[in-house]
Amino acid sequence: MAGQIPQRFLDDLLARVDVVEVVGERVKLKKAGRNYSGLCPFHQEKTPSFTVSADKQFYHCFGCGAHGNALRFLMEYDKLRFPEAVEQLAGRLGLEVPREGADDPRAQARERKRKEGVNLLELSASFFRERLKMPEGQGARAYLEGRGLSPEVQQAFGIGYAPDGWEALKRHLGERGIPEAVQVEYGLLVHREESGRTYDRFRDRVMFPIRDIKGRTIGFGGRVLGDAKPKYLNSPETPVFHKGRELYGLYEARQADHRLERVVIVEGYMDVVALAQFGIRNAVATLGTSTSEEHLTRLFRLVSEVVFCFDGDRAGRQAATRALETVLPLMIDGRQARFLFLPEGEDPDSLVRREGAEAFQDRITCASPLSEFLFDQAATGRDLARIEDRERYASQVLAALAKLPEGVLKSLMLSELSRRTGVDSSSFAALLARAESAGVESAASAAGQAASRYPGRADDIADGEAAGLPPESAPPRGERAGDQARPGGSLSLAARALQLLVHEPGLVAQLPEEDDWCPEEEPDGRLCCEVVRLLRAGRYRSAQVLLAHFHGSAEGERLAALARRELLIPKSARGAELEGLVAHFRRMRQRRSPQEEIDALLARERAGERLTREEKQRLMALLAELHG
């Protein structure tokens, strides 16, 4: 449901739920004095260092530092987003989560439409499963048996059958009062413009329901049994299904192992299901598209390692190159990407049947690390004994390294490039720095933005008020480059305003009604506006809840970094400090000429930053004003 979750409900929910019960359902705990202890679920250990306090309603690991309350535990352990974790905790108590602003007619309409689509698709998935059991599904059953799929695996993936008729599903849904227009909108019917006729999109196909992270059916993939084309047919884009975002088998992989650490990306439905049949339950497939940045972002929020699985032919190598380009900017320290190439003529389905699960698992374990694949790819077709070839080799590797986020991996790969070429690593570092500062290919800039936009570590939600936030000594993830460049690492004025709100969300009450004071053209200005709107909408007064809302995003990284910095202004003076900043921003805006504002907006756009709709409208208005 749309709308913000009220702070008062969250406070009441956390007061009523027992963190010992929540954690104890997932971790084996033993009484240890007033607390409970067990093996930490967030890192490998043999001696328990994980404690849960019933008095403080708090968990903490002395080994890896994981800590938080029941809400955060669900987010970290079950890999849930903030609203989903709240819903799950509320469900334990039989409570319905209230939403403020949910009486907005447009929000209600969107929610009704989403539920309408999900219900329709679930009804269709049930129809396909039932048809698989009937006499008309005999051919589909024979096909699945021939592929060696057990009834248990078929049930786990919800596999069904679409009858060989033009209107079987159409009639079934129509009898239940679902209009044809709605069936068309959600990709179940095809509408012919010339004749006005509608008919079932999926006919005589084995049906694979595509589920979202919660297990709700959002689309279908169908494998033809006869000679019709295409061999595989996916649902089109709909209000609930987007191919560039969803991954087939991700829900099932998480159901099989809640502590999933590695995911193997394969090509098709049958590859995923066949691997599952052999006990390899961590495979997912893209839906007729290349692996996108959004796919990888979602996966790295759940796991630390991704293995790309490709055919060993030329097409497979080209697909691997595209995957490498996509994953490079996301490779912050702690993440791994590997590349597995299968023998020519084999796919995961055929290979696992031929050589067995253990041998296939060995292939996954021995897959080439990203660094090895990158170096080997650059060396292909080159004689590194020749200076000219060695120069081209080094240039290609450097171009790739420019896309990597700063970190240990980048430093190690520069050292390895030095070893392989005989050129001092400091020379490469200088070349790389010069290329980045000059904006060559804009690679380093894009990499930095992508890495901060999709962080993989999930330890930035503070528990309790500002006093309980991570110490200043914590690593400065989320720091802006400008912060480091300022003397003593001081903050910009916009960042100072944002820091005040992070430490004391209640200060939002004394801000002006209009947010025209907020310097959106500054790096932290837009985030400051977003935080102000969020605080007002939800009436939040807790830094914990504010950070939870931005969990797993660049904004979350930035806010957590500001929260870690000690706020030196006395509590009694913070309101006046914020008022002074607002007054300063307003004075600066009044002094600014239209041309300066235009230049600032255009500079952001040229740097690859997307302007909001309001900013675009402001830009057009300023241009119109300037040119009469």
PDB file of C-alpha atoms in Angstrom, residues 131-393:
ATOM      1  CA  ARG A 131      -4.178 -28.252 -16.957  1.00  0.00           C
ATOM      2  CA  LEU A 132      -0.846 -30.039 -16.615  1.00  0.00           C
ATOM      3  CA  LYS A 133      -2.591 -32.745 -14.544  1.00  0.00           C
ATOM      4  CA  MET A 134      -5.449 -33.252 -17.032  1.00  0.00           C
ATOM      5  CA  PRO A 135      -5.485 -35.551 -20.091  1.00  0.00           C
ATOM      6  CA  GLU A 136      -4.715 -32.587 -22.359  1.00  0.00           C
ATOM      7  CA  GLY A 137      -1.434 -32.122 -20.468  1.00  0.00           C
ATOM      8  CA  GLN A 138      -0.152 -35.609 -21.253  1.00  0.00           C
ATOM      9  CA  GLY A 139       2.327 -34.367 -23.852  1.00  0.00           C
ATOM     10  CA  ALA A 140       3.697 -31.741 -21.461  1.00  0.00           C
ATOM     11  CA  ARG A 141       4.027 -34.330 -18.689  1.00  0.00           C
ATOM     12  CA  ALA A 142       5.895 -36.658 -21.050  1.00  0.00           C
ATOM     13  CA  TYR A 143       8.236 -33.812 -22.022  1.00  0.00           C
ATOM     14  CA  LEU A 144       9.004 -32.967 -18.382  1.00  0.00           C
ATOM     15  CA  GLU A 145       9.533 -36.613 -17.495  1.00  0.00           C
ATOM     16  CA  GLY A 146      11.820 -36.951 -20.495  1.00  0.00           C
ATOM     17  CA  ARG A 147      13.874 -34.055 -19.169  1.00  0.00           C
ATOM     18  CA  GLY A 148      14.171 -35.906 -15.854  1.00  0.00           C
ATOM     19  CA  LEU A 149      12.235 -33.393 -13.765  1.00  0.00           C
ATOM     20  CA  SER A 150      10.747 -34.887 -10.622  1.00  0.00           C
ATOM     21  CA  PRO A 151       7.246 -33.954  -9.378  1.00  0.00           C
ATOM     22  CA  GLU A 152       8.916 -32.210  -6.413  1.00  0.00           C
ATOM     23  CA  VAL A 153      10.953 -29.895  -8.642  1.00  0.00           C
ATOM     24  CA  GLN A 154       7.950 -29.239 -10.884  1.00  0.00           C
ATOM     25  CA  GLN A 155       5.959 -28.259  -7.824  1.00  0.00           C
ATOM     26  CA  ALA A 156       8.745 -26.073  -6.385  1.00  0.00           C
ATOM     27  CA  PHE A 157       8.870 -24.047  -9.600  1.00  0.00           C
ATOM     28  CA  GLY A 158       5.094 -24.100 -10.166  1.00  0.00           C
ATOM     29  CA  ILE A 159       5.416 -25.532 -13.682  1.00  0.00           C
ATOM     30  CA  GLY A 160       2.178 -25.876 -15.673  1.00  0.00           C
ATOM     31  CA  TYR A 161       0.773 -26.279 -19.167  1.00  0.00           C
ATOM     32  CA  ALA A 162      -1.049 -23.880 -21.505  1.00  0.00           C
ATOM     33  CA  PRO A 163      -3.600 -25.874 -23.574  1.00  0.00           C
ATOM     34  CA  ASP A 164      -3.430 -26.016 -27.346  1.00  0.00           C
ATOM     35  CA  GLY A 165      -6.441 -23.783 -27.925  1.00  0.00           C
ATOM     36  CA  TRP A 166      -7.016 -20.185 -28.900  1.00  0.00           C
ATOM     37  CA  GLU A 167      -9.231 -19.180 -25.982  1.00  0.00           C
ATOM     38  CA  ALA A 168      -8.812 -21.685 -23.101  1.00  0.00           C
ATOM     39  CA  LEU A 169      -7.361 -19.194 -20.611  1.00  0.00           C
ATOM     40  CA  LYS A 170      -9.490 -16.361 -21.987  1.00  0.00           C
ATOM     41  CA  ARG A 171     -12.680 -18.302 -21.253  1.00  0.00           C
ATOM     42  CA  HIS A 172     -11.441 -19.403 -17.826  1.00  0.00           C
ATOM     43  CA  LEU A 173     -10.691 -15.841 -16.746  1.00  0.00           C
ATOM     44  CA  GLY A 174     -13.792 -14.427 -18.424  1.00  0.00           C
ATOM     45  CA  GLU A 175     -16.000 -16.789 -16.415  1.00  0.00           C
ATOM     46  CA  ARG A 176     -14.501 -15.202 -13.322  1.00  0.00           C
ATOM     47  CA  GLY A 177     -15.412 -11.704 -14.395  1.00  0.00           C
ATOM     48  CA  ILE A 178     -12.006 -10.530 -15.618  1.00  0.00           C
ATOM     49  CA  PRO A 179     -12.361  -8.198 -18.641  1.00  0.00           C
ATOM     50  CA  GLU A 180     -10.431  -8.965 -21.809  1.00  0.00           C
ATOM     51  CA  ALA A 181      -8.788  -5.536 -21.680  1.00  0.00           C
ATOM     52  CA  VAL A 182      -7.195  -6.418 -18.341  1.00  0.00           C
ATOM     53  CA  GLN A 183      -6.007  -9.775 -19.691  1.00  0.00           C
ATOM     54  CA  VAL A 184      -4.411  -7.965 -22.630  1.00  0.00           C
ATOM     55  CA  GLU A 185      -2.767  -5.404 -20.333  1.00  0.00           C
ATOM     56  CA  TYR A 186      -1.072  -8.147 -18.306  1.00  0.00           C
ATOM     57  CA  GLY A 187       0.172 -10.036 -21.354  1.00  0.00           C
ATOM     58  CA  LEU A 188      -2.162 -13.037 -21.210  1.00  0.00           C
ATOM     59  CA  LEU A 189      -4.105 -12.217 -24.364  1.00  0.00           C
ATOM     60  CA  VAL A 190      -2.946 -10.879 -27.724  1.00  0.00           C
ATOM     61  CA  HIS A 191      -5.116  -8.228 -29.389  1.00  0.00           C
ATOM     62  CA  ARG A 192      -5.221  -8.036 -33.202  1.00  0.00           C
ATOM     63  CA  GLU A 193      -5.837  -4.439 -34.283  1.00  0.00           C
ATOM     64  CA  GLU A 194      -7.068  -5.285 -37.778  1.00  0.00           C
ATOM     65  CA  SER A 195      -9.730  -7.758 -36.655  1.00  0.00           C
ATOM     66  CA  GLY A 196     -10.284  -6.637 -33.089  1.00  0.00           C
ATOM     67  CA  ARG A 197      -9.948 -10.265 -32.028  1.00  0.00           C
ATOM     68  CA  THR A 198      -8.200 -11.413 -28.825  1.00  0.00           C
ATOM     69  CA  TYR A 199      -6.704 -14.840 -28.164  1.00  0.00           C
ATOM     70  CA  ASP A 200      -4.411 -16.603 -25.681  1.00  0.00           C
ATOM     71  CA  ARG A 201      -0.764 -15.583 -25.933  1.00  0.00           C
ATOM     72  CA  PHE A 202       0.486 -18.938 -24.606  1.00  0.00           C
ATOM     73  CA  ARG A 203      -0.755 -22.078 -26.416  1.00  0.00           C
ATOM     74  CA  ASP A 204       0.531 -25.668 -26.206  1.00  0.00           C
ATOM     75  CA  ARG A 205       3.493 -24.649 -24.065  1.00  0.00           C
ATOM     76  CA  VAL A 206       5.085 -25.813 -20.826  1.00  0.00           C
ATOM     77  CA  MET A 207       4.600 -22.817 -18.556  1.00  0.00           C
ATOM     78  CA  PHE A 208       7.164 -21.437 -16.123  1.00  0.00           C
ATOM     79  CA  PRO A 209       5.743 -18.802 -13.756  1.00  0.00           C
ATOM     80  CA  ILE A 210       8.119 -15.904 -13.151  1.00  0.00           C
ATOM     81  CA  ARG A 211       7.976 -14.836  -9.505  1.00  0.00           C
ATOM     82  CA  ASP A 212       9.153 -11.720  -7.723  1.00  0.00           C
ATOM     83  CA  ILE A 213      11.236 -11.762  -4.557  1.00  0.00           C
ATOM     84  CA  LYS A 214       8.095 -12.353  -2.474  1.00  0.00           C
ATOM     85  CA  GLY A 215       7.002 -15.327  -4.567  1.00  0.00           C
ATOM     86  CA  ARG A 216       4.163 -13.523  -6.361  1.00  0.00           C
ATOM     87  CA  THR A 217       3.627 -14.460 -10.012  1.00  0.00           C
ATOM     88  CA  ILE A 218       4.396 -11.434 -12.188  1.00  0.00           C
ATOM     89  CA  GLY A 219       4.792 -13.051 -15.612  1.00  0.00           C
ATOM     90  CA  PHE A 220       5.324 -16.273 -17.548  1.00  0.00           C
ATOM     91  CA  GLY A 221       7.762 -18.015 -19.800  1.00  0.00           C
ATOM     92  CA  GLY A 222       6.486 -20.717 -22.123  1.00  0.00           C
ATOM     93  CA  ARG A 223       8.427 -23.506 -23.852  1.00  0.00           C
ATOM     94  CA  VAL A 224       6.706 -24.761 -26.997  1.00  0.00           C
ATOM     95  CA  LEU A 225       5.990 -28.484 -27.365  1.00  0.00           C
ATOM     96  CA  GLY A 226       5.416 -28.488 -31.109  1.00  0.00           C
ATOM     97  CA  ASP A 227       7.170 -26.697 -33.956  1.00  0.00           C
ATOM     98  CA  ALA A 228       5.775 -23.207 -33.342  1.00  0.00           C
ATOM     99  CA  LYS A 229       8.120 -20.250 -33.094  1.00  0.00           C
ATOM    100  CA  PRO A 230       9.559 -18.848 -30.974  1.00  0.00           C
ATOM    101  CA  LYS A 231      10.787 -21.827 -29.004  1.00  0.00           C
ATOM    102  CA  TYR A 232      10.616 -19.780 -25.777  1.00  0.00           C
ATOM    103  CA  LEU A 233       8.061 -17.025 -25.284  1.00  0.00           C
ATOM    104  CA  ASN A 234       8.057 -14.523 -22.414  1.00  0.00           C
ATOM    105  CA  SER A 235       5.341 -12.240 -21.107  1.00  0.00           C
ATOM    106  CA  PRO A 236       5.624  -8.711 -22.522  1.00  0.00           C
ATOM    107  CA  GLU A 237       6.352  -5.691 -20.338  1.00  0.00           C
ATOM    108  CA  THR A 238       3.377  -5.064 -18.047  1.00  0.00           C
ATOM    109  CA  PRO A 239       2.642  -2.857 -15.014  1.00  0.00           C
ATOM    110  CA  VAL A 240       4.190  -5.555 -12.774  1.00  0.00           C
ATOM    111  CA  PHE A 241       6.754  -7.253 -15.048  1.00  0.00           C
ATOM    112  CA  HIS A 242       9.980  -5.683 -16.340  1.00  0.00           C
ATOM    113  CA  LYS A 243      12.470  -7.982 -18.069  1.00  0.00           C
ATOM    114  CA  GLY A 244      15.513  -5.842 -17.330  1.00  0.00           C
ATOM    115  CA  ARG A 245      14.845  -6.086 -13.595  1.00  0.00           C
ATOM    116  CA  GLU A 246      13.564  -9.603 -12.887  1.00  0.00           C
ATOM    117  CA  LEU A 247      15.475 -12.873 -12.692  1.00  0.00           C
ATOM    118  CA  TYR A 248      13.896 -16.287 -13.114  1.00  0.00           C
ATOM    119  CA  GLY A 249      14.565 -18.605 -10.191  1.00  0.00           C
ATOM    120  CA  LEU A 250      15.718 -15.984  -7.671  1.00  0.00           C
ATOM    121  CA  TYR A 251      12.727 -16.533  -5.399  1.00  0.00           C
ATOM    122  CA  GLU A 252      13.185 -20.318  -5.559  1.00  0.00           C
ATOM    123  CA  ALA A 253      16.930 -19.999  -4.851  1.00  0.00           C
ATOM    124  CA  ARG A 254      16.253 -17.964  -1.732  1.00  0.00           C
ATOM    125  CA  GLN A 255      13.593 -20.415  -0.617  1.00  0.00           C
ATOM    126  CA  ALA A 256      16.124 -23.221  -0.909  1.00  0.00           C
ATOM    127  CA  ASP A 257      18.782 -21.343   1.100  1.00  0.00           C
ATOM    128  CA  HIS A 258      18.119 -18.202   3.130  1.00  0.00           C
ATOM    129  CA  ARG A 259      21.870 -17.802   3.653  1.00  0.00           C
ATOM    130  CA  LEU A 260      22.583 -17.690  -0.059  1.00  0.00           C
ATOM    131  CA  GLU A 261      26.123 -16.459  -0.751  1.00  0.00           C
ATOM    132  CA  ARG A 262      26.647 -17.264  -4.435  1.00  0.00           C
ATOM    133  CA  VAL A 263      24.379 -17.076  -7.484  1.00  0.00           C
ATOM    134  CA  VAL A 264      25.045 -18.637 -10.900  1.00  0.00           C
ATOM    135  CA  ILE A 265      23.549 -16.728 -13.844  1.00  0.00           C
ATOM    136  CA  VAL A 266      22.529 -19.045 -16.715  1.00  0.00           C
ATOM    137  CA  GLU A 267      20.601 -18.489 -19.912  1.00  0.00           C
ATOM    138  CA  GLY A 268      17.217 -20.222 -19.721  1.00  0.00           C
ATOM    139  CA  TYR A 269      14.423 -21.633 -17.581  1.00  0.00           C
ATOM    140  CA  MET A 270      15.341 -25.244 -18.252  1.00  0.00           C
ATOM    141  CA  ASP A 271      18.940 -24.591 -17.212  1.00  0.00           C
ATOM    142  CA  VAL A 272      17.721 -23.288 -13.841  1.00  0.00           C
ATOM    143  CA  VAL A 273      15.253 -26.124 -13.316  1.00  0.00           C
ATOM    144  CA  ALA A 274      17.636 -28.855 -14.491  1.00  0.00           C
ATOM    145  CA  LEU A 275      20.365 -27.647 -12.125  1.00  0.00           C
ATOM    146  CA  ALA A 276      17.816 -27.603  -9.294  1.00  0.00           C
ATOM    147  CA  GLN A 277      16.907 -31.204 -10.137  1.00  0.00           C
ATOM    148  CA  PHE A 278      20.544 -32.101  -9.475  1.00  0.00           C
ATOM    149  CA  GLY A 279      20.634 -30.216  -6.186  1.00  0.00           C
ATOM    150  CA  ILE A 280      22.219 -27.012  -7.509  1.00  0.00           C
ATOM    151  CA  ARG A 281      19.609 -24.581  -6.206  1.00  0.00           C
ATOM    152  CA  ASN A 282      21.388 -21.248  -6.614  1.00  0.00           C
ATOM    153  CA  ALA A 283      20.961 -20.668 -10.372  1.00  0.00           C
ATOM    154  CA  VAL A 284      18.959 -17.826 -11.919  1.00  0.00           C
ATOM    155  CA  ALA A 285      18.280 -16.797 -15.509  1.00  0.00           C
ATOM    156  CA  THR A 286      17.770 -13.495 -17.265  1.00  0.00           C
ATOM    157  CA  LEU A 287      14.590 -13.224 -19.286  1.00  0.00           C
ATOM    158  CA  GLY A 288      15.698 -12.919 -22.873  1.00  0.00           C
ATOM    159  CA  THR A 289      17.998  -9.964 -22.169  1.00  0.00           C
ATOM    160  CA  SER A 290      21.652  -9.463 -21.319  1.00  0.00           C
ATOM    161  CA  THR A 291      22.512  -9.214 -17.641  1.00  0.00           C
ATOM    162  CA  SER A 292      21.818  -5.604 -16.731  1.00  0.00           C
ATOM    163  CA  GLU A 293      23.255  -3.339 -14.065  1.00  0.00           C
ATOM    164  CA  GLU A 294      19.904  -3.517 -12.299  1.00  0.00           C
ATOM    165  CA  HIS A 295      20.025  -7.324 -12.305  1.00  0.00           C
ATOM    166  CA  LEU A 296      23.474  -7.286 -10.726  1.00  0.00           C
ATOM    167  CA  THR A 297      22.563  -4.580  -8.250  1.00  0.00           C
ATOM    168  CA  ARG A 298      19.702  -6.714  -6.955  1.00  0.00           C
ATOM    169  CA  LEU A 299      21.910  -9.792  -6.747  1.00  0.00           C
ATOM    170  CA  PHE A 300      24.746  -8.049  -4.903  1.00  0.00           C
ATOM    171  CA  ARG A 301      22.268  -6.913  -2.286  1.00  0.00           C
ATOM    172  CA  LEU A 302      21.602 -10.592  -1.597  1.00  0.00           C
ATOM    173  CA  VAL A 303      24.924 -12.333  -2.225  1.00  0.00           C
ATOM    174  CA  SER A 304      28.616 -11.489  -2.351  1.00  0.00           C
ATOM    175  CA  GLU A 305      29.515 -13.637  -5.367  1.00  0.00           C
ATOM    176  CA  VAL A 306      28.063 -13.893  -8.872  1.00  0.00           C
ATOM    177  CA  VAL A 307      29.148 -16.530 -11.409  1.00  0.00           C
ATOM    178  CA  PHE A 308      28.353 -15.847 -15.072  1.00  0.00           C
ATOM    179  CA  CYS A 309      27.830 -19.087 -16.999  1.00  0.00           C
ATOM    180  CA  PHE A 310      28.304 -18.928 -20.795  1.00  0.00           C
ATOM    181  CA  ASP A 311      28.644 -21.232 -23.763  1.00  0.00           C
ATOM    182  CA  GLY A 312      32.268 -21.581 -24.839  1.00  0.00           C
ATOM    183  CA  ASP A 313      31.622 -20.413 -28.422  1.00  0.00           C
ATOM    184  CA  ARG A 314      32.180 -16.951 -29.895  1.00  0.00           C
ATOM    185  CA  ALA A 315      28.702 -15.754 -28.927  1.00  0.00           C
ATOM    186  CA  GLY A 316      29.352 -16.839 -25.360  1.00  0.00           C
ATOM    187  CA  ARG A 317      32.633 -14.917 -25.275  1.00  0.00           C
ATOM    188  CA  GLN A 318      30.907 -11.797 -26.607  1.00  0.00           C
ATOM    189  CA  ALA A 319      28.198 -12.129 -23.959  1.00  0.00           C
ATOM    190  CA  ALA A 320      30.911 -12.475 -21.313  1.00  0.00           C
ATOM    191  CA  THR A 321      32.563  -9.278 -22.524  1.00  0.00           C
ATOM    192  CA  ARG A 322      29.263  -7.406 -22.146  1.00  0.00           C
ATOM    193  CA  ALA A 323      28.814  -8.872 -18.675  1.00  0.00           C
ATOM    194  CA  LEU A 324      32.330  -7.758 -17.716  1.00  0.00           C
ATOM    195  CA  GLU A 325      31.591  -4.198 -18.841  1.00  0.00           C
ATOM    196  CA  THR A 326      28.396  -4.196 -16.788  1.00  0.00           C
ATOM    197  CA  VAL A 327      29.826  -5.646 -13.591  1.00  0.00           C
ATOM    198  CA  LEU A 328      33.090  -3.660 -13.388  1.00  0.00           C
ATOM    199  CA  PRO A 329      31.603  -0.464 -11.885  1.00  0.00           C
ATOM    200  CA  LEU A 330      29.825  -2.512  -9.205  1.00  0.00           C
ATOM    201  CA  MET A 331      32.916  -4.356  -7.932  1.00  0.00           C
ATOM    202  CA  ILE A 332      33.428  -2.691  -4.591  1.00  0.00           C
ATOM    203  CA  ASP A 333      35.652  -4.594  -2.180  1.00  0.00           C
ATOM    204  CA  GLY A 334      34.022  -7.689  -0.736  1.00  0.00           C
ATOM    205  CA  ARG A 335      32.245  -8.680  -3.958  1.00  0.00           C
ATOM    206  CA  GLN A 336      33.331 -11.377  -6.383  1.00  0.00           C
ATOM    207  CA  ALA A 337      32.472 -12.055 -10.010  1.00  0.00           C
ATOM    208  CA  ARG A 338      33.536 -15.218 -11.859  1.00  0.00           C
ATOM    209  CA  PHE A 339      33.224 -16.413 -15.458  1.00  0.00           C
ATOM    210  CA  LEU A 340      32.416 -20.032 -16.310  1.00  0.00           C
ATOM    211  CA  PHE A 341      32.684 -21.183 -19.935  1.00  0.00           C
ATOM    212  CA  LEU A 342      31.120 -24.518 -20.880  1.00  0.00           C
ATOM    213  CA  PRO A 343      32.410 -26.879 -23.574  1.00  0.00           C
ATOM    214  CA  GLU A 344      31.114 -26.023 -27.045  1.00  0.00           C
ATOM    215  CA  GLY A 345      27.765 -27.594 -27.813  1.00  0.00           C
ATOM    216  CA  GLU A 346      26.874 -27.890 -24.119  1.00  0.00           C
ATOM    217  CA  ASP A 347      24.538 -25.889 -21.915  1.00  0.00           C
ATOM    218  CA  PRO A 348      24.058 -26.255 -18.133  1.00  0.00           C
ATOM    219  CA  ASP A 349      21.043 -28.530 -18.689  1.00  0.00           C
ATOM    220  CA  SER A 350      22.880 -31.011 -20.933  1.00  0.00           C
ATOM    221  CA  LEU A 351      26.204 -30.835 -19.097  1.00  0.00           C
ATOM    222  CA  VAL A 352      24.875 -31.477 -15.593  1.00  0.00           C
ATOM    223  CA  ARG A 353      22.984 -34.528 -16.915  1.00  0.00           C
ATOM    224  CA  ARG A 354      26.095 -35.849 -18.644  1.00  0.00           C
ATOM    225  CA  GLU A 355      28.695 -35.345 -15.933  1.00  0.00           C
ATOM    226  CA  GLY A 356      26.631 -35.023 -12.726  1.00  0.00           C
ATOM    227  CA  ALA A 357      26.162 -32.422 -10.021  1.00  0.00           C
ATOM    228  CA  GLU A 358      29.560 -32.815  -8.330  1.00  0.00           C
ATOM    229  CA  ALA A 359      31.504 -32.252 -11.527  1.00  0.00           C
ATOM    230  CA  PHE A 360      29.366 -29.241 -12.407  1.00  0.00           C
ATOM    231  CA  GLN A 361      29.881 -27.803  -8.909  1.00  0.00           C
ATOM    232  CA  ASP A 362      33.619 -28.224  -9.436  1.00  0.00           C
ATOM    233  CA  ARG A 363      33.349 -26.191 -12.630  1.00  0.00           C
ATOM    234  CA  ILE A 364      31.582 -23.416 -10.706  1.00  0.00           C
ATOM    235  CA  THR A 365      34.215 -23.473  -7.958  1.00  0.00           C
ATOM    236  CA  CYS A 366      37.029 -23.290 -10.520  1.00  0.00           C
ATOM    237  CA  ALA A 367      35.413 -20.560 -12.651  1.00  0.00           C
ATOM    238  CA  SER A 368      37.790 -17.773 -13.688  1.00  0.00           C
ATOM    239  CA  PRO A 369      37.867 -14.787 -11.328  1.00  0.00           C
ATOM    240  CA  LEU A 370      37.080 -11.435 -12.915  1.00  0.00           C
ATOM    241  CA  SER A 371      40.748 -10.393 -12.765  1.00  0.00           C
ATOM    242  CA  GLU A 372      41.926 -13.504 -14.598  1.00  0.00           C
ATOM    243  CA  PHE A 373      39.242 -13.203 -17.275  1.00  0.00           C
ATOM    244  CA  LEU A 374      40.035  -9.524 -17.813  1.00  0.00           C
ATOM    245  CA  PHE A 375      43.768 -10.149 -18.248  1.00  0.00           C
ATOM    246  CA  ASP A 376      43.234 -13.178 -20.503  1.00  0.00           C
ATOM    247  CA  GLN A 377      40.725 -11.337 -22.667  1.00  0.00           C
ATOM    248  CA  ALA A 378      43.099  -8.414 -23.187  1.00  0.00           C
ATOM    249  CA  ALA A 379      45.922 -10.817 -24.134  1.00  0.00           C
ATOM    250  CA  THR A 380      43.862 -12.712 -26.735  1.00  0.00           C
ATOM    251  CA  GLY A 381      45.432 -12.421 -30.194  1.00  0.00           C
ATOM    252  CA  ARG A 382      48.443 -10.445 -28.935  1.00  0.00           C
ATOM    253  CA  ASP A 383      52.123 -11.348 -28.727  1.00  0.00           C
ATOM    254  CA  LEU A 384      53.194  -9.830 -25.415  1.00  0.00           C
ATOM    255  CA  ALA A 385      56.848 -10.213 -26.373  1.00  0.00           C
ATOM    256  CA  ARG A 386      56.293  -7.319 -28.818  1.00  0.00           C
ATOM    257  CA  ILE A 387      56.336  -3.844 -27.300  1.00  0.00           C
ATOM    258  CA  GLU A 388      53.452  -2.581 -29.451  1.00  0.00           C
ATOM    259  CA  ASP A 389      51.201  -5.505 -28.472  1.00  0.00           C
ATOM    260  CA  ARG A 390      52.167  -5.087 -24.846  1.00  0.00           C
ATOM    261  CA  GLU A 391      51.216  -1.394 -25.031  1.00  0.00           C
ATOM    262  CA  ARG A 392      47.773  -2.223 -26.473  1.00  0.00           C
ATOM    263  CA  TYR A 393      47.351  -4.938 -23.858  1.00  0.00           C
TER     264      TYR A 393
END
